[in-house]
PDB file of C-alpha atoms and ligand atoms in Angstrom:
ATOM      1  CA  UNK A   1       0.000   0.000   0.000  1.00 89.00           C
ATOM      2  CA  UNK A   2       2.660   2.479   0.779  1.00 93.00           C
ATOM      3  CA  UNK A   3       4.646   1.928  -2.484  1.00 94.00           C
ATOM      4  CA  UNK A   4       1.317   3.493  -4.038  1.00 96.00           C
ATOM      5  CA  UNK A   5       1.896   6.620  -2.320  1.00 97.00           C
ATOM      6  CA  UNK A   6       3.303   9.493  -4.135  1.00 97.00           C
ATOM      7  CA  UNK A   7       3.549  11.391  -1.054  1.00 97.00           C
ATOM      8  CA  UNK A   8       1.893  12.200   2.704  1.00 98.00           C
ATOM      9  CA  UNK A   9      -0.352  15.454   2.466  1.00 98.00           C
ATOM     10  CA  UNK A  10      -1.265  15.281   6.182  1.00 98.00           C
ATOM     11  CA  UNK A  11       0.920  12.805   8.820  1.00 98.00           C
ATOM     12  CA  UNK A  12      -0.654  11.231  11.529  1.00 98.00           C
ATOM     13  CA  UNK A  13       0.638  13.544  13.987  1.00 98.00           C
ATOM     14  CA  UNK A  14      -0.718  16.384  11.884  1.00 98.00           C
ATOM     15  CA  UNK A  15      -4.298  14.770  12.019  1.00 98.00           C
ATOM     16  CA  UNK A  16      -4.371  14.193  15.503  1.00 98.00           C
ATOM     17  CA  UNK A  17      -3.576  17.493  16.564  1.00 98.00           C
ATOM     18  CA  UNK A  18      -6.360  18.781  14.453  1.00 98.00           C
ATOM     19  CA  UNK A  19      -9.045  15.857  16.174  1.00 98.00           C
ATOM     20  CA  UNK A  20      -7.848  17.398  19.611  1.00 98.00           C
ATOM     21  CA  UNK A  21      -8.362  21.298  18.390  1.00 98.00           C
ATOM     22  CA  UNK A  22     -11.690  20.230  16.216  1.00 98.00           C
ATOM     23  CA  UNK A  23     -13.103  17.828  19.140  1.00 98.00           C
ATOM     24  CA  UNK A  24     -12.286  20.443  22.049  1.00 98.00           C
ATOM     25  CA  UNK A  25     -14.546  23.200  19.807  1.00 98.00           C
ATOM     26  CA  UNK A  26     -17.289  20.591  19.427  1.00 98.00           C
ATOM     27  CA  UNK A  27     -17.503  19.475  22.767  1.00 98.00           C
ATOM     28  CA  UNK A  28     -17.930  23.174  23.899  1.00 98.00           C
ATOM     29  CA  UNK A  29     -20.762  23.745  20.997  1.00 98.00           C
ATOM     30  CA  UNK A  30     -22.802  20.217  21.629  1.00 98.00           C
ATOM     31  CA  UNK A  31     -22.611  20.325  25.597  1.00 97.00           C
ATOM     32  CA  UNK A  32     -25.511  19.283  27.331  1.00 96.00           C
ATOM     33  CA  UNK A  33     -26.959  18.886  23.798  1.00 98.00           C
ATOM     34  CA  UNK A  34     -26.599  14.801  23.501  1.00 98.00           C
ATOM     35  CA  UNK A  35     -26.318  15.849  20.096  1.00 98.00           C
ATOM     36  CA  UNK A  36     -26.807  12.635  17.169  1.00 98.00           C
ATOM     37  CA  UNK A  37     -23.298  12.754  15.411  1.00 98.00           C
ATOM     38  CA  UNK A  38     -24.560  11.209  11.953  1.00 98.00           C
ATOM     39  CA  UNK A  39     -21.550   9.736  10.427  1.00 98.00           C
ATOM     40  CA  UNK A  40     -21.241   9.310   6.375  1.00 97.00           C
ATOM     41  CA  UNK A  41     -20.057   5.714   5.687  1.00 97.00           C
ATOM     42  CA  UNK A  42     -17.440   4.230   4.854  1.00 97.00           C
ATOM     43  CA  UNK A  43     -14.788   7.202   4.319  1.00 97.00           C
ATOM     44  CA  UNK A  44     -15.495   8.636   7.892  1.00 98.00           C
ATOM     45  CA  UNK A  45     -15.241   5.884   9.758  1.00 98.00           C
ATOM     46  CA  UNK A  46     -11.708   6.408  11.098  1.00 98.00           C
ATOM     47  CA  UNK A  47     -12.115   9.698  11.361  1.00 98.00           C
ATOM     48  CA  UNK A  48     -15.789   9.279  13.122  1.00 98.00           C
ATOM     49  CA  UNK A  49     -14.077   7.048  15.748  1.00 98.00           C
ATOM     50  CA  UNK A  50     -11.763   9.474  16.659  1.00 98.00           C
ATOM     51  CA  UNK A  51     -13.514  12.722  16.650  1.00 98.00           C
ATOM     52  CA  UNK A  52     -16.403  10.874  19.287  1.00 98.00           C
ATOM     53  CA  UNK A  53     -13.381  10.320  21.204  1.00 98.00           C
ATOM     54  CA  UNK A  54     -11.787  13.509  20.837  1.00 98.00           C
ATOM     55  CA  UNK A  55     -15.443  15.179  22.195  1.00 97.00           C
ATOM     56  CA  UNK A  56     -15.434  13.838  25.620  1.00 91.00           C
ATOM     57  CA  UNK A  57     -19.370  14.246  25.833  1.00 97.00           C
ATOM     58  CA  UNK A  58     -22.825  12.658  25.834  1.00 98.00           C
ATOM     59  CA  UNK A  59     -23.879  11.979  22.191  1.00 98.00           C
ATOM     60  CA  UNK A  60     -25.904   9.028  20.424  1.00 98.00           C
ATOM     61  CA  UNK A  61     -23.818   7.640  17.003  1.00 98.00           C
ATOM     62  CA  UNK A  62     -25.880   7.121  13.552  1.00 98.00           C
ATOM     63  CA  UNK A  63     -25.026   6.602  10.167  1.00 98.00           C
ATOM     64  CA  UNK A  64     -25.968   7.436   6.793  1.00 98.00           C
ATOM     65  CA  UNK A  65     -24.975   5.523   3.570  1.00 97.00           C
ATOM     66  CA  UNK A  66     -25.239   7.100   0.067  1.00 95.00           C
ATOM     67  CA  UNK A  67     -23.928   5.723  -3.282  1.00 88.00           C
ATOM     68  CA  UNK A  68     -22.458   7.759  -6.050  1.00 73.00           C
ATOM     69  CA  UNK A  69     -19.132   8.151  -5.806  1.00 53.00           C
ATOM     70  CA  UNK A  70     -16.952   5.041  -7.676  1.00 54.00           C
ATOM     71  CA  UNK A  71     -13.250   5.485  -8.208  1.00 52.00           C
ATOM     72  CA  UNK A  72     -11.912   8.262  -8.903  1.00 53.00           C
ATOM     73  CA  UNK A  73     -15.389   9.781 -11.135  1.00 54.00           C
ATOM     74  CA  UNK A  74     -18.663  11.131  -9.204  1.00 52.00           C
ATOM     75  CA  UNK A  75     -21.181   8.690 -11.285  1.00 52.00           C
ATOM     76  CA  UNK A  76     -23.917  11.544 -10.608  1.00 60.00           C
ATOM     77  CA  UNK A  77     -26.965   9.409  -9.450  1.00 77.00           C
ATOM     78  CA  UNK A  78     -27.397   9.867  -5.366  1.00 85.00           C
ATOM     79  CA  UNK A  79     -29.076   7.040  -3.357  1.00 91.00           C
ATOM     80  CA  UNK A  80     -29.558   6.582   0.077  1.00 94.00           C
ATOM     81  CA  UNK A  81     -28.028   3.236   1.186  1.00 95.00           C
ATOM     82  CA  UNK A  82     -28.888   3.637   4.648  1.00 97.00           C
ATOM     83  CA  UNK A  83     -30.748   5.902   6.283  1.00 97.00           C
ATOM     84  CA  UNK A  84     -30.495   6.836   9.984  1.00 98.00           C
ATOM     85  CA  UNK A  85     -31.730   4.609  12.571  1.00 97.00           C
ATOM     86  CA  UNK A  86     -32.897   7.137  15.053  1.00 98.00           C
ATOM     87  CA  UNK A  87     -35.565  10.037  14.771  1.00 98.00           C
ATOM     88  CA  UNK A  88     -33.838  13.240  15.053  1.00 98.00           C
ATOM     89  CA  UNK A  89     -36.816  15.039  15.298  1.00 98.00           C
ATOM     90  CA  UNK A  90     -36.069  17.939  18.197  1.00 98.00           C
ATOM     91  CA  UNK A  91     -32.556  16.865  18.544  1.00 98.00           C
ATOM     92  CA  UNK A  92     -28.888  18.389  17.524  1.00 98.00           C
ATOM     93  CA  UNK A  93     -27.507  16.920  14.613  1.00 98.00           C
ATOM     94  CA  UNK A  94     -23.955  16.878  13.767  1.00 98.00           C
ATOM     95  CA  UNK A  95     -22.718  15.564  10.537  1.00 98.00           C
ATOM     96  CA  UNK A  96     -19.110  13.714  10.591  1.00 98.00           C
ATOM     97  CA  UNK A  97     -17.480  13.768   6.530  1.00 98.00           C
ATOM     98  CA  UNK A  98     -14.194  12.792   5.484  1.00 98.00           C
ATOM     99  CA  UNK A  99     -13.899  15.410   2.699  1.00 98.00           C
ATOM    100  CA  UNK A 100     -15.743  18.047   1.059  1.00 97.00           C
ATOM    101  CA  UNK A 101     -15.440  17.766  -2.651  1.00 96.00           C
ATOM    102  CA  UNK A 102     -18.050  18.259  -5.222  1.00 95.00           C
ATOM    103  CA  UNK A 103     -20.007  19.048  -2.909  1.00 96.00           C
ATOM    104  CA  UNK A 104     -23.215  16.573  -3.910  1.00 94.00           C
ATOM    105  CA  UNK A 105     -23.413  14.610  -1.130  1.00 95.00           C
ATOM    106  CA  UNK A 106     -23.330  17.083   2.049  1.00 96.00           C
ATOM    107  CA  UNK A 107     -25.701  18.798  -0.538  1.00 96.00           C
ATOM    108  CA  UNK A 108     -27.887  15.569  -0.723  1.00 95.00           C
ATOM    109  CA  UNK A 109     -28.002  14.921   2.334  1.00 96.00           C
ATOM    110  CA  UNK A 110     -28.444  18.169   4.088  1.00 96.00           C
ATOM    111  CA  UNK A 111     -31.774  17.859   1.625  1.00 95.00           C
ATOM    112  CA  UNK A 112     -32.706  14.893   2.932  1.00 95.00           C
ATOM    113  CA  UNK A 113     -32.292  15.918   6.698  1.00 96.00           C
ATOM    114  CA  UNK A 114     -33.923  19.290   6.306  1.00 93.00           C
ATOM    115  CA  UNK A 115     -37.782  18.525   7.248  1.00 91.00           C
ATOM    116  CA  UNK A 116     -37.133  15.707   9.855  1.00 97.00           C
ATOM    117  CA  UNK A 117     -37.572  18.223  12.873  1.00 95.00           C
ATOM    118  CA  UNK A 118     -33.685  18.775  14.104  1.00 97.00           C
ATOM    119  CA  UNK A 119     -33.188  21.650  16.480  1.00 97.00           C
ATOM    120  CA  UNK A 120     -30.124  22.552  14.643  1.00 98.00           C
ATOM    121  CA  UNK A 121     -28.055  20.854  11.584  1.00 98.00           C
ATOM    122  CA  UNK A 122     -24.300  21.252  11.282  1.00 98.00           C
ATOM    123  CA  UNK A 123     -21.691  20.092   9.403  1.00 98.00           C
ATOM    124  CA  UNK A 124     -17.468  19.739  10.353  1.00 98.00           C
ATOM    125  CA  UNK A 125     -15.807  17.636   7.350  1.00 98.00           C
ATOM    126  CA  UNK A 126     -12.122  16.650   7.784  1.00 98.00           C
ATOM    127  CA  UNK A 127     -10.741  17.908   4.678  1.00 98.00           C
ATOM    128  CA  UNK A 128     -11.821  20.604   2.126  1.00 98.00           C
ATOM    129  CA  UNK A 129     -11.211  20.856  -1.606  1.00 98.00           C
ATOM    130  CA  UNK A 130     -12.685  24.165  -2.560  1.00 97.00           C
ATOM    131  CA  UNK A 131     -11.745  23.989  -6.571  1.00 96.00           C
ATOM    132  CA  UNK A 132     -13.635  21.200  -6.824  1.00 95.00           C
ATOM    133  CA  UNK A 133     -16.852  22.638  -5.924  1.00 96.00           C
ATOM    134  CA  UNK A 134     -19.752  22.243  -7.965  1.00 95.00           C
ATOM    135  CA  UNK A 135     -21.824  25.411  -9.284  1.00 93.00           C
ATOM    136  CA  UNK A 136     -25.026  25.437  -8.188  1.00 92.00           C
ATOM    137  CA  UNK A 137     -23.759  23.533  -4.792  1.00 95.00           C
ATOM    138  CA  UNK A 138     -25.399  25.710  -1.763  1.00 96.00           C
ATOM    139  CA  UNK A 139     -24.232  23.859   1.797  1.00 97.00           C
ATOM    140  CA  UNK A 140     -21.571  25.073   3.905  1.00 97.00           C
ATOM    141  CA  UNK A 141     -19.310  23.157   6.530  1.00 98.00           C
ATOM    142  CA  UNK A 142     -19.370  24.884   9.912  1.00 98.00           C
ATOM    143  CA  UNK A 143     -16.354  23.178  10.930  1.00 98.00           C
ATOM    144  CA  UNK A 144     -13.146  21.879   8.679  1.00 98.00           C
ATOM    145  CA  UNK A 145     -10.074  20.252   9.443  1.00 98.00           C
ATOM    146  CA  UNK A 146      -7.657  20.923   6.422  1.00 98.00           C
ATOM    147  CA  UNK A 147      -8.200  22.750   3.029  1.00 98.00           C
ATOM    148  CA  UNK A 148      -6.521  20.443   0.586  1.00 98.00           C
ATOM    149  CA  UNK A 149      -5.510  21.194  -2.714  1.00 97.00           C
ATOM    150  CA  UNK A 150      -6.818  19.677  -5.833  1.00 96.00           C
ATOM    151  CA  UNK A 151      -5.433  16.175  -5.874  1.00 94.00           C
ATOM    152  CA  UNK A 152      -6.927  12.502  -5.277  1.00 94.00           C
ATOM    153  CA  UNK A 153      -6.229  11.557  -1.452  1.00 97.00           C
ATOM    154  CA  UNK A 154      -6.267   8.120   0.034  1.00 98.00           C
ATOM    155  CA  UNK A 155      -5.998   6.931   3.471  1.00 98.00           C
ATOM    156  CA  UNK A 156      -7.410   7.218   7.240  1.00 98.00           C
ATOM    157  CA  UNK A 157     -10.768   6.306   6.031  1.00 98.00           C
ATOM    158  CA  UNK A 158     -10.355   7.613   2.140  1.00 98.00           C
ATOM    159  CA  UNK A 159     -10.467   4.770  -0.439  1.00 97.00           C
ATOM    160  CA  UNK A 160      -9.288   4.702  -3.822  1.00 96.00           C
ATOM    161  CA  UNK A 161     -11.805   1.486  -5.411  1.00 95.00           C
ATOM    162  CA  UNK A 162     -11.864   0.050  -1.732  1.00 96.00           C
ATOM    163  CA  UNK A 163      -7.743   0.152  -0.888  1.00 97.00           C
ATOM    164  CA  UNK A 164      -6.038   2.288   1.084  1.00 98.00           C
ATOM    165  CA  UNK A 165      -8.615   3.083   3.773  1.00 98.00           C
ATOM    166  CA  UNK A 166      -6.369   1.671   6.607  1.00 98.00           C
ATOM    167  CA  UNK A 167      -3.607   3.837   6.207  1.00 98.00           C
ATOM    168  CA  UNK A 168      -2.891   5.639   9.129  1.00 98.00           C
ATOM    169  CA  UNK A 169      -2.458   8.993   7.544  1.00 98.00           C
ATOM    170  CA  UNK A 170      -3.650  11.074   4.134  1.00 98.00           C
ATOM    171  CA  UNK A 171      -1.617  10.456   0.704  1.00 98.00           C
ATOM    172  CA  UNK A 172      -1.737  11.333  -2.475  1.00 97.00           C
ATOM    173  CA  UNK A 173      -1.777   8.321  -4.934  1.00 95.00           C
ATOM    174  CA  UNK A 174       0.611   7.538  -7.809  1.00 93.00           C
ATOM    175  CA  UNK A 175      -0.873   8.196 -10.793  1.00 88.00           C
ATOM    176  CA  UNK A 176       0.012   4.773 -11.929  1.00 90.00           C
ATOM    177  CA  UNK A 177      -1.966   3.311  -9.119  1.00 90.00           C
ATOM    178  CA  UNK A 178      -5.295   4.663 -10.412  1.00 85.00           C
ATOM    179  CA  UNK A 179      -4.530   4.194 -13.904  1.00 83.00           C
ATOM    180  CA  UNK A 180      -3.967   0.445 -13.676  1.00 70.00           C
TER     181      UNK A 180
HETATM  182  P1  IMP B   1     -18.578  14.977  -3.006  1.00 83.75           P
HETATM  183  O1  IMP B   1     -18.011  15.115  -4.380  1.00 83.75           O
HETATM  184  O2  IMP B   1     -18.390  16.236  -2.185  1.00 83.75           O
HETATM  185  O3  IMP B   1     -20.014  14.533  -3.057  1.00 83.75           O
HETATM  186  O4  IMP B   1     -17.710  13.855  -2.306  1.00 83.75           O
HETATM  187  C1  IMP B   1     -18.311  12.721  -1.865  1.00 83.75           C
HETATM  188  C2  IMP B   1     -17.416  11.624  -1.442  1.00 83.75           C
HETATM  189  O5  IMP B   1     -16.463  11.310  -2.452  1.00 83.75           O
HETATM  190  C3  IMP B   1     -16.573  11.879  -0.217  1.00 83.75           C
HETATM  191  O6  IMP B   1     -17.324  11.722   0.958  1.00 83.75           O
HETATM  192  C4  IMP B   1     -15.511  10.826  -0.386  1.00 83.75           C
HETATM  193  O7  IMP B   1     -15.969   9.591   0.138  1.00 83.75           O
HETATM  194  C5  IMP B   1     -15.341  10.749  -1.891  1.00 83.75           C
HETATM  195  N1  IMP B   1     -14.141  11.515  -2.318  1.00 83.75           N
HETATM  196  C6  IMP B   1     -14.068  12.757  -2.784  1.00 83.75           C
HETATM  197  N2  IMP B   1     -12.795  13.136  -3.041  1.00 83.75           N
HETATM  198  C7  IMP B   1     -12.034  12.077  -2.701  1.00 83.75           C
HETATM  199  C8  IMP B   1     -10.618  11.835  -2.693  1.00 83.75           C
HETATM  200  O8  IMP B   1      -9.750  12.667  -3.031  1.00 83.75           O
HETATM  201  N3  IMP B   1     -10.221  10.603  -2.276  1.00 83.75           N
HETATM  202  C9  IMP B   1     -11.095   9.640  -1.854  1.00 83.75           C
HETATM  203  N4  IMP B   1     -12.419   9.836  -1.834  1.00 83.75           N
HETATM  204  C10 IMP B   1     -12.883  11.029  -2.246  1.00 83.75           C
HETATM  205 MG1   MG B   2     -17.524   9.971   2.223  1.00 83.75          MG
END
């Protein structure tokens, strides 16, 4: 997996300094809130499981699944996969994403949270790419980790067709890794 690795964007070290500072704020905004921390499978699971950590508060975990994203091309279709188990109706939602790219999915799924009753909806996304914004793309994070530039990142949760998800930091891939 390493040999794929062009080079390291953000070292572990770098990322969990960022948790700490992103987890501290969080805590302070969602206390005494129990807030649901909705998490967007599968690239922010190793982020998800760090950042609950990195809260230190009362919170209830959920999860939302959506399919459109395959290698390194947005196919453009949005599903749900999985909705969220819990009513959030009245309650504090948090959203946990690994990046913020397009744009189409926080957009999606800020949509599709909208008129289910939450007392407040936010967003805090590991890692930004603002040039790859769509137009037309409305939803803002409230919190971010990193602004990244334009490149194709794998690791700590971030896939490239499934790989590289277990890597303990964020890497941009070879070119001939992708192209294979
Ligand atoms: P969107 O284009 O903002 O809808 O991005 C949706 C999803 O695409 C993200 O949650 C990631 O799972 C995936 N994605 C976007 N950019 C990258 C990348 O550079 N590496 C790996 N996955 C990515
Ligand atoms: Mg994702």
């Amino acid at each position: 997996m390493h040999n794929d690795i062009e080079r390291i964007l953000l070292t572990e070290e770098q990322i969990k300094e960022k948790v700490a500072e992103l987890g501290k704020l969080l805590a302070e905004e969602y206390r005494d809130k129990n807030p649901v921390v909705v998490g967007v499978l599968k690239g922010v699971v190793i982020f998800y499981a760090d950042m609950i950590r990195a809260m230190d508060i009362p919170c209830q975990m959920d999860f939302m699944c959506i399919s459109s994203y395959s290698g390194t091309q947005t196919t453009g279709r949005t599903q749900i996969a999985k909705d969220l188990s819990c009513d959030i109706n009245g309650r504090h939602v948090l959203i946990l994403e690994d990046i913020f790219d397009t744009g189409n999915s926080l957009q999606f799924i800020t949509n599709h949270l909208k008129n289910k009753g939450a007392a407040s909806l936010k967003i805090c996304t590991l890692l930004d790419k603002p040039e790859r914004r769509k137009p037309g793309v409305t939803v803002k994070c409230d919190y971010t980790g990193f602004v990244i530039p334009n490149e194709f990142v794998v690791g700590y949760g971030l896939d490239f067709d499934e790989k590289y998800r277990n890597l303990p930091y964020i890497g941009i891939l070879k070119p001939e890794a992708y192209q294979n």
